[in-house]
PDB file of C-alpha atoms in Angstrom:
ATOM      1  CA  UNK Q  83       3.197 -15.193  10.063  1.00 44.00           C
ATOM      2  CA  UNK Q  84       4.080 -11.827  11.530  1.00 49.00           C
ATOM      3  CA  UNK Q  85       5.602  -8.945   9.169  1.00 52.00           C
ATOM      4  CA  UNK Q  86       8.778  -9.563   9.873  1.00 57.00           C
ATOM      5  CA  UNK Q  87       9.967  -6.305  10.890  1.00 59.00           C
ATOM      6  CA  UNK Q  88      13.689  -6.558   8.996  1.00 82.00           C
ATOM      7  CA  UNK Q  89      11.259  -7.157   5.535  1.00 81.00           C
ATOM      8  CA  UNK Q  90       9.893  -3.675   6.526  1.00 83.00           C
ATOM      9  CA  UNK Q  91      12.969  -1.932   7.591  1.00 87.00           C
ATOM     10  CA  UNK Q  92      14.755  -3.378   4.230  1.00 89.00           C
ATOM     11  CA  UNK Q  93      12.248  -2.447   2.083  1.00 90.00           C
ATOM     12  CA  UNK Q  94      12.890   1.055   3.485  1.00 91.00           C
ATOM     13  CA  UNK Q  95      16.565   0.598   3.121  1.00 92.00           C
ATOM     14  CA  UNK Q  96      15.541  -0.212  -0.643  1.00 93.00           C
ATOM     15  CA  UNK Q  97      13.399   3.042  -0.935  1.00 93.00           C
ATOM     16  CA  UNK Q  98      15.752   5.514   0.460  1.00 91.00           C
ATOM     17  CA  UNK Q  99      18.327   4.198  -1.840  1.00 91.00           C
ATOM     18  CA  UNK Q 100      16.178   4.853  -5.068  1.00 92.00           C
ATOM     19  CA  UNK Q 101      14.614   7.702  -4.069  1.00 91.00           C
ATOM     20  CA  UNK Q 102      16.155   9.339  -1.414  1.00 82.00           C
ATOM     21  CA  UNK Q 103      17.936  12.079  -3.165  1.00 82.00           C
ATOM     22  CA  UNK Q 104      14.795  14.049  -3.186  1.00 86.00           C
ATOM     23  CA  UNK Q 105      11.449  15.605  -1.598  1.00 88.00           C
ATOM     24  CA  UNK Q 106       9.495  12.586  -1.576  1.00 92.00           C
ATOM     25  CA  UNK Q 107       5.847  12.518  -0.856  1.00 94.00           C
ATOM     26  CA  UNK Q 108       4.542   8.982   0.625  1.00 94.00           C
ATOM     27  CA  UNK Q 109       1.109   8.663  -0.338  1.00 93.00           C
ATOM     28  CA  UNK Q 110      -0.807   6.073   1.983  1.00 90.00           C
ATOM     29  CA  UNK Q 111      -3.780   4.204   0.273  1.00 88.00           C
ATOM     30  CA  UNK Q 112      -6.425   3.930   2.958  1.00 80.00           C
ATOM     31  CA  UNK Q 113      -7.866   1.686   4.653  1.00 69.00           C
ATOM     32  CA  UNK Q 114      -6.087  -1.107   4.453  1.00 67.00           C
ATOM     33  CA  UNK Q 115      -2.296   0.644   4.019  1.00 67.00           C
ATOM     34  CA  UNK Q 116      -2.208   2.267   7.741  1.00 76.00           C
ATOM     35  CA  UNK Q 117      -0.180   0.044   9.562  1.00 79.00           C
ATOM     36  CA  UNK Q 118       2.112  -1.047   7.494  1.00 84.00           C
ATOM     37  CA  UNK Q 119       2.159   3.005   6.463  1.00 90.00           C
ATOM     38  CA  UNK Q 120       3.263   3.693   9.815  1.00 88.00           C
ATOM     39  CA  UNK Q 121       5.585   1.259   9.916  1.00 86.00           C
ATOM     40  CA  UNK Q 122       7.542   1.907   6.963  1.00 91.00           C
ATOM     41  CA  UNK Q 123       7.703   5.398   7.504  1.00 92.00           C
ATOM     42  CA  UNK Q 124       9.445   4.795  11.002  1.00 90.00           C
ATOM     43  CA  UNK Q 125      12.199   2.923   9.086  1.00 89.00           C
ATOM     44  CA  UNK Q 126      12.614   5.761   6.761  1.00 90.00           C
ATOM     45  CA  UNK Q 127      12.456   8.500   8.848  1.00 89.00           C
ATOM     46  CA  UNK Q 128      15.423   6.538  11.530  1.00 88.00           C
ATOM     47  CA  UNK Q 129      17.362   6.382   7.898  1.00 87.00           C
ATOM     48  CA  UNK Q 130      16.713   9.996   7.199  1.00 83.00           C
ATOM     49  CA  UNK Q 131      18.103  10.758  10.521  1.00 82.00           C
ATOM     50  CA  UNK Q 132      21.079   8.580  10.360  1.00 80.00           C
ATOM     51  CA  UNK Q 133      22.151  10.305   7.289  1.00 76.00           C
ATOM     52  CA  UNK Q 134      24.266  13.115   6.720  1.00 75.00           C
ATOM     53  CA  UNK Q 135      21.954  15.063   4.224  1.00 72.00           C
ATOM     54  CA  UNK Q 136      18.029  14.910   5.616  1.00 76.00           C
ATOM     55  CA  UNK Q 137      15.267  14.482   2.496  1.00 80.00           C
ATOM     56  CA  UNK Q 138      11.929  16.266   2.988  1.00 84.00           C
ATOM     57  CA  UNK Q 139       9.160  13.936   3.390  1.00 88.00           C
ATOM     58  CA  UNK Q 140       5.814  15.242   3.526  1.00 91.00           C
ATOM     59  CA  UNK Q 141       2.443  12.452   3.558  1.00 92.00           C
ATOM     60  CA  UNK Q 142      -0.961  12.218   2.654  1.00 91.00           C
ATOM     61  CA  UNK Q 143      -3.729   9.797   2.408  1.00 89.00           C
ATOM     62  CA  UNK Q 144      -5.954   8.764  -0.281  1.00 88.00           C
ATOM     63  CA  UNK Q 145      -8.622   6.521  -0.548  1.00 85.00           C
ATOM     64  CA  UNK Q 146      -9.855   4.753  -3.809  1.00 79.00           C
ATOM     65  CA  UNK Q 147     -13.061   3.525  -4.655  1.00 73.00           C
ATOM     66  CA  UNK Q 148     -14.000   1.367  -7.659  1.00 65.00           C
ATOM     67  CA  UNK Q 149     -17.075   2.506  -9.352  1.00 52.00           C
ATOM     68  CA  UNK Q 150     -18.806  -1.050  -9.813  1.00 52.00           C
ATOM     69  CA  UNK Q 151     -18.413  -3.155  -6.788  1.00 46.00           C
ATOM     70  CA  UNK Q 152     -15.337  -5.729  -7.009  1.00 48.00           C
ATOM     71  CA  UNK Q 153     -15.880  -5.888 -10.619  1.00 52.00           C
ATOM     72  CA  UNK Q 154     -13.346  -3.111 -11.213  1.00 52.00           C
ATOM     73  CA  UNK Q 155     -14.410  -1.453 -14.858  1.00 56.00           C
ATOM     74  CA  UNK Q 156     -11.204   0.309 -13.969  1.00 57.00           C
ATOM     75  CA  UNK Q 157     -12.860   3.444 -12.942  1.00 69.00           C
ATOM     76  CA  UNK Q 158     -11.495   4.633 -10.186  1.00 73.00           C
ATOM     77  CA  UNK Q 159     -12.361   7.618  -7.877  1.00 77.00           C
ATOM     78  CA  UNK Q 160     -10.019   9.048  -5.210  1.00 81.00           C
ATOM     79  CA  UNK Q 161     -11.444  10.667  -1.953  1.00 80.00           C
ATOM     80  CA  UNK Q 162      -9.558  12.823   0.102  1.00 76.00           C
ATOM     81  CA  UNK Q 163      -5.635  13.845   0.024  1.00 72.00           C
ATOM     82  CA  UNK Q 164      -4.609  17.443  -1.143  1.00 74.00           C
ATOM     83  CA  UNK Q 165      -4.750  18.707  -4.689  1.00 82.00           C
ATOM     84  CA  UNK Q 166      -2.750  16.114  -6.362  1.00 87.00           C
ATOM     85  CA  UNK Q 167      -0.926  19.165  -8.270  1.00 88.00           C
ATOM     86  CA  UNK Q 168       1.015  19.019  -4.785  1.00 89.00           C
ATOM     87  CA  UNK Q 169       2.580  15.902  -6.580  1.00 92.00           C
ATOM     88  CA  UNK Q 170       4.667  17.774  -9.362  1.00 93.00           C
ATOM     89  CA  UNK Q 171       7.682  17.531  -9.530  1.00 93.00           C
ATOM     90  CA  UNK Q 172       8.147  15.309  -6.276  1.00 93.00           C
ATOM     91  CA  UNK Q 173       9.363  11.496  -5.673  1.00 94.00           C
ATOM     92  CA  UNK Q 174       6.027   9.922  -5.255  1.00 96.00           C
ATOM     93  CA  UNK Q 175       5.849   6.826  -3.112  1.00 96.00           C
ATOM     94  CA  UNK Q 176       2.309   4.820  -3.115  1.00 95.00           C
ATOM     95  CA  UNK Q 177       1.825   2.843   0.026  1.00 94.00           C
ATOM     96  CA  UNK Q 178      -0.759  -0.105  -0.386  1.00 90.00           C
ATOM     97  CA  UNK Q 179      -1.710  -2.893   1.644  1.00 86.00           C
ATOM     98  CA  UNK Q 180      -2.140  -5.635  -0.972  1.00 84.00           C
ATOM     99  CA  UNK Q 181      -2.228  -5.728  -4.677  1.00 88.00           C
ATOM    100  CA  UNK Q 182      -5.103  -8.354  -5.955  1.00 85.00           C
ATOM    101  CA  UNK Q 183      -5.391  -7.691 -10.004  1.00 87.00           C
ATOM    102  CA  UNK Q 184      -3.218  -4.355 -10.579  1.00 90.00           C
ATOM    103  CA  UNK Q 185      -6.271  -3.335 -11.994  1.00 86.00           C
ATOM    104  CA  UNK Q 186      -7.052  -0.205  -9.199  1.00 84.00           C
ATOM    105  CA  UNK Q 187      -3.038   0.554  -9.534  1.00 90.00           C
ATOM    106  CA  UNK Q 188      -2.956   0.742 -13.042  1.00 89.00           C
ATOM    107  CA  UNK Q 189      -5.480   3.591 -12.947  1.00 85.00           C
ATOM    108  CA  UNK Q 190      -4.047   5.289 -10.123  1.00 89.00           C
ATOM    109  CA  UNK Q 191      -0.669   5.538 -11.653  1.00 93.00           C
ATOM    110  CA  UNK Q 192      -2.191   6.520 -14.943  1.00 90.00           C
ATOM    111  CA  UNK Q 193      -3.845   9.209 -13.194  1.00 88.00           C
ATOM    112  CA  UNK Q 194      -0.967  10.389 -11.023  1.00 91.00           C
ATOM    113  CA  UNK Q 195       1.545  10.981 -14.286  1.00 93.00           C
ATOM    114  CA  UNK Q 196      -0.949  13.370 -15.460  1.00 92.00           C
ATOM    115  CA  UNK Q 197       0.310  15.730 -12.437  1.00 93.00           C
ATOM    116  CA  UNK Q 198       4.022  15.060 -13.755  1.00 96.00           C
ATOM    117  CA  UNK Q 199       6.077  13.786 -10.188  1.00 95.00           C
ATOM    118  CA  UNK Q 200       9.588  13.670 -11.157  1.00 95.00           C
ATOM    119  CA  UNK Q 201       8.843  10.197  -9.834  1.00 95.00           C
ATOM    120  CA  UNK Q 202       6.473   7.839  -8.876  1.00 97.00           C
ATOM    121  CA  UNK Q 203       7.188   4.121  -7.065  1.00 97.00           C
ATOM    122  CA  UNK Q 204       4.444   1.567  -5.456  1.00 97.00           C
ATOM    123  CA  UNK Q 205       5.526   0.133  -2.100  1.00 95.00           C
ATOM    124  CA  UNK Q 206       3.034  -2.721  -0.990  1.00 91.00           C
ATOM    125  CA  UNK Q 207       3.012  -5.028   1.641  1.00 86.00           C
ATOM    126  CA  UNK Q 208       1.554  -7.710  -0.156  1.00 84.00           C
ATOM    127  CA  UNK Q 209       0.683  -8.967  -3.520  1.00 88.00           C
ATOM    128  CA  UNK Q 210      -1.943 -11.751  -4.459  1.00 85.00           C
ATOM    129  CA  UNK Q 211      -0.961 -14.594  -6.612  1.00 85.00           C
ATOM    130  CA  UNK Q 212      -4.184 -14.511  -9.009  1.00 85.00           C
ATOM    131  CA  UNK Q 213      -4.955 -15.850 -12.340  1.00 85.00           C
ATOM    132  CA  UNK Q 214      -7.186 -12.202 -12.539  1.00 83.00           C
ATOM    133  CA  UNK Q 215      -3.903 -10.332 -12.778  1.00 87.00           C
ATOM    134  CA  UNK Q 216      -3.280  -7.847 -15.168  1.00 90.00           C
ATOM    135  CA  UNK Q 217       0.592  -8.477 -15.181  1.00 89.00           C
ATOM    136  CA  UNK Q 218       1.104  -5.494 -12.893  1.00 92.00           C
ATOM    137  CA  UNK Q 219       4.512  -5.424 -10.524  1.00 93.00           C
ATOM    138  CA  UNK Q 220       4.697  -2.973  -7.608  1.00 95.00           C
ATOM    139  CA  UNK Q 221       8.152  -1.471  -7.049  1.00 96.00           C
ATOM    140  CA  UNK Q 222       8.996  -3.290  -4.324  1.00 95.00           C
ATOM    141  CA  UNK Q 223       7.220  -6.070  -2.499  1.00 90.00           C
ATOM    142  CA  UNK Q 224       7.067  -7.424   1.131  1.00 86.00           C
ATOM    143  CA  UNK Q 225       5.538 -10.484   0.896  1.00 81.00           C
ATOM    144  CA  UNK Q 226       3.636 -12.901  -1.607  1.00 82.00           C
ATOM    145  CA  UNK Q 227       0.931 -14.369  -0.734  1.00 79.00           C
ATOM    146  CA  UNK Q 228      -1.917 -16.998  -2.331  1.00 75.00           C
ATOM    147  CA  UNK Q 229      -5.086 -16.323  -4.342  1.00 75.00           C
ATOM    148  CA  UNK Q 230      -6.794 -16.192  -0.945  1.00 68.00           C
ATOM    149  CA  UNK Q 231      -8.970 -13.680   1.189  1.00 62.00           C
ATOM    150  CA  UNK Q 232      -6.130 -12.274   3.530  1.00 62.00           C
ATOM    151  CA  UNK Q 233      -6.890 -10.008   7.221  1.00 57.00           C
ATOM    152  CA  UNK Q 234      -5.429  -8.462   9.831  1.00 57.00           C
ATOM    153  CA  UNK Q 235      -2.231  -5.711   9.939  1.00 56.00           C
ATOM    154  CA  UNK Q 236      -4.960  -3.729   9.265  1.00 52.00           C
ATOM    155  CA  UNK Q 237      -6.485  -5.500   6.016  1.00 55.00           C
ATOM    156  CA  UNK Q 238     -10.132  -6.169   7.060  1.00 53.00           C
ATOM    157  CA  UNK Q 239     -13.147  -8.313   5.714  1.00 51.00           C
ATOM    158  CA  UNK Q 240     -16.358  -6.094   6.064  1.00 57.00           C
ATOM    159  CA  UNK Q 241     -14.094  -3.617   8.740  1.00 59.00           C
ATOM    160  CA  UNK Q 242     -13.204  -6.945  10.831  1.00 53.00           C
ATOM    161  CA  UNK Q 243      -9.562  -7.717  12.093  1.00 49.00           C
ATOM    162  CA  UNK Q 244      -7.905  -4.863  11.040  1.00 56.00           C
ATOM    163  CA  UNK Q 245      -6.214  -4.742  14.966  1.00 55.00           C
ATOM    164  CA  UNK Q 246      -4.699  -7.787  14.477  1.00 52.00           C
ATOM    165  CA  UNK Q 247      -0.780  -8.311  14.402  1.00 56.00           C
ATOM    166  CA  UNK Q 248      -0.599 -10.576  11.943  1.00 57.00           C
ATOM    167  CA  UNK Q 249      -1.700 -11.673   8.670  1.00 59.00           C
ATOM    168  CA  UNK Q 250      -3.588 -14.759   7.918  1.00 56.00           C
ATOM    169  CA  UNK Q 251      -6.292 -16.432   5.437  1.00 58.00           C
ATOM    170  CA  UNK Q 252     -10.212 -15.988   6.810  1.00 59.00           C
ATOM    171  CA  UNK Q 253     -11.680 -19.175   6.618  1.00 59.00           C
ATOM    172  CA  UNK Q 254     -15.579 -19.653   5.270  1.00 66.00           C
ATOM    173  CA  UNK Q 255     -16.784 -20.268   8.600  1.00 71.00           C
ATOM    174  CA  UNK Q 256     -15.633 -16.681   9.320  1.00 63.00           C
ATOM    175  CA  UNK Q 257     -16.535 -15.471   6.574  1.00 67.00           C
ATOM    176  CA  UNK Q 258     -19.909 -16.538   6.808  1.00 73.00           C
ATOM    177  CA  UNK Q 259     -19.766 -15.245  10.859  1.00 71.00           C
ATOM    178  CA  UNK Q 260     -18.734 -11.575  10.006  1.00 65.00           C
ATOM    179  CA  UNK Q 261     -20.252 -11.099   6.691  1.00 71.00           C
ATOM    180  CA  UNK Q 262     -22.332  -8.154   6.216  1.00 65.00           C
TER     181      UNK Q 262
END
C-alpha cells in the first residue's frame, strides 16, 4: 500500500501535541528513516507555522550499526550526528524506518538518557510483528506490518528499492536476484 499521507500528517498532529511546547530536536536514523524523515517533518513544520507560538526544531542524523551482523549482542555504535550533549535538556524525537526486535532501540534510548533530554519519544513508520521481539513499543506508530522482509519508501535489501513509493514484501526470487 502507499503511506497514506493523513497516517503521516496525524502522526505529526500527535507529536506536536506531546511535545510541542518545546525545542525539540528530531533525530533521523539513517538509512532507512529518510523519507519518511522528510515527510514527517513537512507535517510538523506546516503545524509549527499554523500556530500562534513557533517551537524551535533543529535535526540531525545518526546512523547505528550493530557490532555482530544481524545477531544484535545489543552493542550498538552510532556514526555521525553532533555531540549528543547537544541533546540535554531538549524534546528528543527518534525517527526510524521500521522496528524489527526493539533490540537496536533499546540501546539507543539507553544511551541517549545518559545525555539527560528533558525528553525523548520514538516515531517509526513501521513496526515488525516478530516472535524475536523484546516487548519494545515506539511512541507512536504508522503502520504494522508482518514478520516479513519489507522495501521501498526508502527501506532497502542490500541498497535496492529504496526509490520506491511504496512499501511491499521482497519475495525469494528477488531476494535471491539482488542479493549481495
Amino acid at each position: 500500500h502507499y503511506i497514506s499521507i493523513s497516517r503521516t500528517e496525524r502522526l505529526a498532529r500527535e507529536i506536536m501535541q506531546d511535545m510541542g511546547g518545546h525545542h525539540i530536536v528530531a533525530l533521523c536514523v539513517l538509512k532507512g528513516g529518510y523519507k519518511f524523515f522528510a515527510d514527517l517533518l513537512d507535517y510538523i513544520k506546516a503545524l509549527n507555522r499554523n500556530s500562534d507560538k513557533s517551537i524551535p526544531m533543529t535535526v540531525d542524523f545518526i546512523r547505528l550499526k550493530s557490532y555482530c551482523n544481524d545477531q544484535s549482542t545489543g552493542d550498538i555504535k552510532v556514526i555521525g550526528g553532533d555531540d549528543l550533549s547537544t541533546l540535554t535538556g531538549k524534546n528528543v524525537l527518534i525517527v526510524e524506518d521500521i522496528i524489527d526486535t526493539g533490540k537496536t532501540m533499546k540501546t539507543l534510548l539507553a544511551l541517549l538518557k545518559g545525555y539527560n533530554p528533558k525528553m525523548v519519544k520514538v516515531v517509526s513508520l513501521l513496526v515488525k510483528r516478530t516472535p524475536r521481539s523484546v516487548g519494545y513499543r515506539p511512541d507512536y506508530v504508522g503502520f504494522e506490518v508482518p514478520d516479513k522482509f519489507v522495501v521501498g519508501y526508502a527501506l532497502d535489501y542490500n541498497e535496492y528499492f529504496r526509490d520506491l513509493n511504496h512499501i511491499c514484501v521482497i519475495s525469494e526470487t528477488g531476494k535471491e536476484k539482488y542479493k549481495a
